[in-house]
mmCIF file of C-alpha atoms in Angstrom:
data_model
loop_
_atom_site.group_PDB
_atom_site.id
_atom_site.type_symbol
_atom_site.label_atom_id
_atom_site.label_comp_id
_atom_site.label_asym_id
_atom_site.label_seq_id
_atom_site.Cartn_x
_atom_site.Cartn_y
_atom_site.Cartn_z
ATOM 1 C CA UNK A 20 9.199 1.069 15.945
ATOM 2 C CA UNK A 21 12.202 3.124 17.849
ATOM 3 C CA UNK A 22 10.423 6.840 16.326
ATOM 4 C CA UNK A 23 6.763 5.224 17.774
ATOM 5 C CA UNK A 24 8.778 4.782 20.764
ATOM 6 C CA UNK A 25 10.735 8.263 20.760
ATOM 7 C CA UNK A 26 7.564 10.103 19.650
ATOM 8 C CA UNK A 27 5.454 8.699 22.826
ATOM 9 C CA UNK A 28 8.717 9.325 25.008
ATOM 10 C CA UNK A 29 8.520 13.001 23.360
ATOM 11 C CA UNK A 30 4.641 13.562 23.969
ATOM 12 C CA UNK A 31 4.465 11.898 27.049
ATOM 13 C CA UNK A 32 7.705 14.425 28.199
ATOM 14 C CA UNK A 33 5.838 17.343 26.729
ATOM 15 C CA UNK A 34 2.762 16.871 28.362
ATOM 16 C CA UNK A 35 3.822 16.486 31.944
ATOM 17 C CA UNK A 36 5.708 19.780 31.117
ATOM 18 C CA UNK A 37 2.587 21.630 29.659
ATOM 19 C CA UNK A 38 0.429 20.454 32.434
ATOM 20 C CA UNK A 39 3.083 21.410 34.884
ATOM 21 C CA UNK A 40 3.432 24.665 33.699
ATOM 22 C CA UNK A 41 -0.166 25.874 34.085
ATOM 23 C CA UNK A 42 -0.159 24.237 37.548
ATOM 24 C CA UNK A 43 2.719 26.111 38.368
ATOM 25 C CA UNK A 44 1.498 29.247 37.382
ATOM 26 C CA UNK A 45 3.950 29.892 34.332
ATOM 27 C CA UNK A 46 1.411 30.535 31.989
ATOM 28 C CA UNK A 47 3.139 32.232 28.790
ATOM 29 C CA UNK A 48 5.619 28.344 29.338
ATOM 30 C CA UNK A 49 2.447 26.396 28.942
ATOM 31 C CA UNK A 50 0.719 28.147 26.285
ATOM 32 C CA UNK A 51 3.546 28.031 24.470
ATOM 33 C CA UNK A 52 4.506 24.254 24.732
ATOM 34 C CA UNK A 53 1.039 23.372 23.351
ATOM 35 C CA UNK A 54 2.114 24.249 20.068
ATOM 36 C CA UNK A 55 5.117 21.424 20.184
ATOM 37 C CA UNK A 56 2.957 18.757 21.259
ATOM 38 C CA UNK A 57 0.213 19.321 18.977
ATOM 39 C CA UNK A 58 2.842 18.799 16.072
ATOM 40 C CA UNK A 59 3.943 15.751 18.219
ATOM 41 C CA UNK A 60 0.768 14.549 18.301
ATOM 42 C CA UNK A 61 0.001 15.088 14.626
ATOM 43 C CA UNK A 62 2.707 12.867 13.824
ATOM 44 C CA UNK A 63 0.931 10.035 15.552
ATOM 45 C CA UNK A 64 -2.430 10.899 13.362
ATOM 46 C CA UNK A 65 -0.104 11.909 10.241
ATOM 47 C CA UNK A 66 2.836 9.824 9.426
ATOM 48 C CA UNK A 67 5.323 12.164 7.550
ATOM 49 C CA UNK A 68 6.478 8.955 5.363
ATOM 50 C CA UNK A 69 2.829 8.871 4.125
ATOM 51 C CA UNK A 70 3.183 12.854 3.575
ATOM 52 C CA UNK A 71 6.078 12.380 1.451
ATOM 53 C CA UNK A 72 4.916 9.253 -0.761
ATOM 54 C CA UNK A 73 2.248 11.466 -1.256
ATOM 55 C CA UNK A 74 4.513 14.468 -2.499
ATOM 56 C CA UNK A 75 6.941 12.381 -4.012
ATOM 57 C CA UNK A 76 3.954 10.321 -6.139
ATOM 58 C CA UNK A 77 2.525 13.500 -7.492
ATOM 59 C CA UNK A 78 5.685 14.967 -8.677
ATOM 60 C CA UNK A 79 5.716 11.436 -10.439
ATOM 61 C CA UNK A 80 8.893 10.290 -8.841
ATOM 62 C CA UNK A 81 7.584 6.539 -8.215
ATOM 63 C CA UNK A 82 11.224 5.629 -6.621
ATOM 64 C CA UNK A 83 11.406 8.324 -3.637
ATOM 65 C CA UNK A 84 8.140 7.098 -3.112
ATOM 66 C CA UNK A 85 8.807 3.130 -2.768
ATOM 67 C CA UNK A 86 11.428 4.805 -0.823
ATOM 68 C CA UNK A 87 9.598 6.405 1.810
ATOM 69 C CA UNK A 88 7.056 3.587 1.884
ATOM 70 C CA UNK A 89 9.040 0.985 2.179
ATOM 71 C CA UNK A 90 10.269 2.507 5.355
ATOM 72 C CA UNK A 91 7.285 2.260 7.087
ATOM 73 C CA UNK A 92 8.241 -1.006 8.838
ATOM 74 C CA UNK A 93 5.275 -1.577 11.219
ATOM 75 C CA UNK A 94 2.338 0.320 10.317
ATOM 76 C CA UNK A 95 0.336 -1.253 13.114
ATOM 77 C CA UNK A 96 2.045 0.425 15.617
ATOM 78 C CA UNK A 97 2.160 3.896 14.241
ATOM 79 C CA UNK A 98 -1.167 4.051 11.610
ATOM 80 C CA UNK A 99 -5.079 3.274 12.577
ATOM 81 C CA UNK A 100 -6.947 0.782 10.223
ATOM 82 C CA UNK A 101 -7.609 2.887 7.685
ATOM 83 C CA UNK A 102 -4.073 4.681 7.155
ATOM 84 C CA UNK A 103 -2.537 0.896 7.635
ATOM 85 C CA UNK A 104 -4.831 -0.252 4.688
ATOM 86 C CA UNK A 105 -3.673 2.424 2.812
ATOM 87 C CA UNK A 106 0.248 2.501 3.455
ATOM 88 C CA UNK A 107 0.331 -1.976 2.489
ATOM 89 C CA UNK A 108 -1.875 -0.836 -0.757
ATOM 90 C CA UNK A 109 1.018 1.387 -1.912
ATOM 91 C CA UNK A 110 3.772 -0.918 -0.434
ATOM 92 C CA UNK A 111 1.977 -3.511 -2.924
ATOM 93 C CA UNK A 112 1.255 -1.377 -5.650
ATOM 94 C CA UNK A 113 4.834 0.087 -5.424
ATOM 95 C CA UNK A 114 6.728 -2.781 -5.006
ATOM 96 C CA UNK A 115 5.502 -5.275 -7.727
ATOM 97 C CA UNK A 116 7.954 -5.352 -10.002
ATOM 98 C CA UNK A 117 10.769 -6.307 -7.154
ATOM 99 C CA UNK A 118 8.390 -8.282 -4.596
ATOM 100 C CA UNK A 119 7.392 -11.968 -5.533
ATOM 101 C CA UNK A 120 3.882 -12.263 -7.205
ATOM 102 C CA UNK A 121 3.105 -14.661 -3.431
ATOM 103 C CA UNK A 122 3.550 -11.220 -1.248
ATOM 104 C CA UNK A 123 2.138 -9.188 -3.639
ATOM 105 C CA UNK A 124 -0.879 -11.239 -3.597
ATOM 106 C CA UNK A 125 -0.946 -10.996 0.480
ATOM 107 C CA UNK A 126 -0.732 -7.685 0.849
ATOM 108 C CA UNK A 127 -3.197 -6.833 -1.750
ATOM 109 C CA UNK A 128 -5.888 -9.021 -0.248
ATOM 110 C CA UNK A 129 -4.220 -8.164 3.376
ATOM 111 C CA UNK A 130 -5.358 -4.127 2.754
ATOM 112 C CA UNK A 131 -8.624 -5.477 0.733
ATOM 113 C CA UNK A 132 -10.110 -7.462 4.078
ATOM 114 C CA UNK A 133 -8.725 -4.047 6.282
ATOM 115 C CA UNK A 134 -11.046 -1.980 4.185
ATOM 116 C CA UNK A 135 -10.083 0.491 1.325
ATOM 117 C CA UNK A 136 -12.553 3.620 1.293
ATOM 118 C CA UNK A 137 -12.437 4.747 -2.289
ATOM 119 C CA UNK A 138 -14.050 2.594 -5.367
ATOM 120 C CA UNK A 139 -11.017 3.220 -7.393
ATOM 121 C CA UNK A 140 -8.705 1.456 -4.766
ATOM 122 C CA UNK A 141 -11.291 -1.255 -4.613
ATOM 123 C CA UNK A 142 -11.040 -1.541 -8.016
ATOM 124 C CA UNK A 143 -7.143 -1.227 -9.124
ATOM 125 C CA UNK A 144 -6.734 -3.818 -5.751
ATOM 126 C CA UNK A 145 -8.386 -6.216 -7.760
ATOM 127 C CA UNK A 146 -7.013 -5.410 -11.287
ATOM 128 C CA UNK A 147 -3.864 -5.673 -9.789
ATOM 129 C CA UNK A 148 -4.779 -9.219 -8.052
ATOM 130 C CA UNK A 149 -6.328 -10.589 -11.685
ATOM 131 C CA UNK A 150 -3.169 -9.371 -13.148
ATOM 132 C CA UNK A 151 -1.069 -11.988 -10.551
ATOM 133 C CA UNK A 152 -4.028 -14.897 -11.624
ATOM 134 C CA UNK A 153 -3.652 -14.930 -15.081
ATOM 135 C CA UNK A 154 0.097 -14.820 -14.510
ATOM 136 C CA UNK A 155 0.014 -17.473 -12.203
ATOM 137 C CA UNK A 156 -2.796 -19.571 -14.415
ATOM 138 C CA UNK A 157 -5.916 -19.261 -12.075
ATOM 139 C CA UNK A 158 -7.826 -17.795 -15.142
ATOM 140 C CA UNK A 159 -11.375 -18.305 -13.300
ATOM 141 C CA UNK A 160 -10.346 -16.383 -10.656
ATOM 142 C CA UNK A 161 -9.361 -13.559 -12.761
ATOM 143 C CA UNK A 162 -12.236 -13.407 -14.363
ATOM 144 C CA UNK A 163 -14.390 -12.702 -11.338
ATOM 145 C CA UNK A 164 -11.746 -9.978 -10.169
ATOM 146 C CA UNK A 165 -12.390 -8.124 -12.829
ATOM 147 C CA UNK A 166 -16.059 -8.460 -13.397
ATOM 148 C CA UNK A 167 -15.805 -7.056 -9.642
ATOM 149 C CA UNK A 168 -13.315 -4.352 -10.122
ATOM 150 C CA UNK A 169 -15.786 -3.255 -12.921
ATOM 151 C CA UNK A 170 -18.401 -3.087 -10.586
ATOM 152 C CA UNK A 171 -16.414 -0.822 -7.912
ATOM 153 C CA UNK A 172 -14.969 1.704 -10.425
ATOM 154 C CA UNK A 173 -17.654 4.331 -10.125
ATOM 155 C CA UNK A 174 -15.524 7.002 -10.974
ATOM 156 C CA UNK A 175 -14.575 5.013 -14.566
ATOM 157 C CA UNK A 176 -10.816 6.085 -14.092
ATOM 158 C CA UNK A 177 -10.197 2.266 -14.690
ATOM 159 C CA UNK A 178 -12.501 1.437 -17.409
ATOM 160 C CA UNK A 179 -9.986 1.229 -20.563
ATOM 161 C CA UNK A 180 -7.396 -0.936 -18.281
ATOM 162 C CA UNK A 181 -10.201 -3.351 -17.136
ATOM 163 C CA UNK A 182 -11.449 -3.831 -20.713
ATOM 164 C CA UNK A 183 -7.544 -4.286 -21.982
ATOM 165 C CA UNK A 184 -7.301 -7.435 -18.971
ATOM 166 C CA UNK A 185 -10.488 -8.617 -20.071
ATOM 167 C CA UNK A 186 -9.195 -8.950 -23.921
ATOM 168 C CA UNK A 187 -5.764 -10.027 -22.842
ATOM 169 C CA UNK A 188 -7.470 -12.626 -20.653
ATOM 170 C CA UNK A 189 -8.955 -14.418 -24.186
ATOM 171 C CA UNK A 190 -5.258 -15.363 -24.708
ATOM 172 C CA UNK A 191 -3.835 -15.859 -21.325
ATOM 173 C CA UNK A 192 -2.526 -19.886 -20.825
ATOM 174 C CA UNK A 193 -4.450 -22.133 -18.738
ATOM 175 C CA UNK A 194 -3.082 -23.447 -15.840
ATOM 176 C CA UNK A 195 -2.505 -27.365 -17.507
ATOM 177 C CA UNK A 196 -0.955 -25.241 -19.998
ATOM 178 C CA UNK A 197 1.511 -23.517 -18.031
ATOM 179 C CA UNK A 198 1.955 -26.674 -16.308
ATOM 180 C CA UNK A 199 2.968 -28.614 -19.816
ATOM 181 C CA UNK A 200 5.417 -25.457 -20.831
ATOM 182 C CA UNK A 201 7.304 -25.919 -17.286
ATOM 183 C CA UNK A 202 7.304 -30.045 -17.926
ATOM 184 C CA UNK A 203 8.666 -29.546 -21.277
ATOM 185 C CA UNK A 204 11.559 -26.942 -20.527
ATOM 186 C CA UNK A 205 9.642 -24.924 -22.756
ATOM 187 C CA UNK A 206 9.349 -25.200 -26.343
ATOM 188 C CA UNK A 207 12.118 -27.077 -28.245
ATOM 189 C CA UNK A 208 13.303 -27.209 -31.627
ATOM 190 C CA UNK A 209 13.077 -30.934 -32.794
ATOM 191 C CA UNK A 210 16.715 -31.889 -34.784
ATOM 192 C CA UNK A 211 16.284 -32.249 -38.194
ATOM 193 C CA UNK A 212 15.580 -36.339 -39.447
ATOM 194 C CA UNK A 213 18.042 -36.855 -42.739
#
């Protein structure tokens, strides 16, 4: 929020001095202060913590990138719709082995209702969400993630994974199941009748 705030303070500042230096007259000032706020202003369209998730996730360093994701703190202030469906897909996606399965699940469907462009997003949004059902025992609902995330991977990128869930599934608990294992402590070891 304080660089949205600096960055509109800065483009705001070099505007009135661009404008004010054609008025003026000082031509070779003006011409050259376009070049500044045009990078200012990229930043609004741009975010650089987006440009270096994206660096950082292609040079396969996943923890500079939950790194420079995670410090995107209010995306709807700094991103339009699409970029801010984007950046809380990767904040899910990159933080789901340290956030609880609850916000995992919110932000998935949170980017999933603000509209993801690509199939493949569609599609690994709600692999991803089936994984957190059958770990949380809502087996039916798993199901129809997948049968849907099969539907939206057109480019078949996901189409080992999704058959993998779909086998795994056959052996996933039910949720009375689950519920018994919690009731019981687990499974004990009866003591031995002499």
């Amino acid at each position: 929020m304080i660089g949205f705030v600096i960055r509109s303070i800065l483009a705001a500042g070099l505007l009135f001095l661009t404008i004010f230096s054609f008025y003026t007259g000082y031509w070779g000032w003006g011409i050259f202060l376009i070049f500044p706020l045009a990078i200012v202003i990229l930043t609004f369209i741009y975010n650089e913590n987006v440009a270096f998730m994206i660096n950082y996730m292609r040079s396969g360093n996943q923890e500079k990138a939950q790194r420079a994701i995670n410090r995107i703190t209010a995306p709807q202030f700094i991103l339009s719709k699409r970029q801010r469906a984007y950046v809380i897909y990767m904040q899910a996606l990159l933080n789901a082995q340290s956030f609880p399965h609850a916000k995992v699940e919110a932000l998935l469907r949170q980017a999933m209702q603000m509209g993801l462009k690509r199939g493949h997003d569609k599609a690994m949004a709600r692999m991803h969400l089936a994984g957190i059902c059958v770990q949380t025992g809502r087996r039916q609902e798993a199901v129809t993630l997948l049968a849907e995330a099969k539907k939206m991977d057109d480019s078949g990128m996901l189409k080992d994974q999704i058959k993998m869930m779909q086998a795994q599934l056959q052996n996933a608990p039910s949720k009375n199941q689950m519920r018994m294992a919690q009731m019981m402590g687990g499974r004990k070891k009866m003591p031995k009748m002499r």
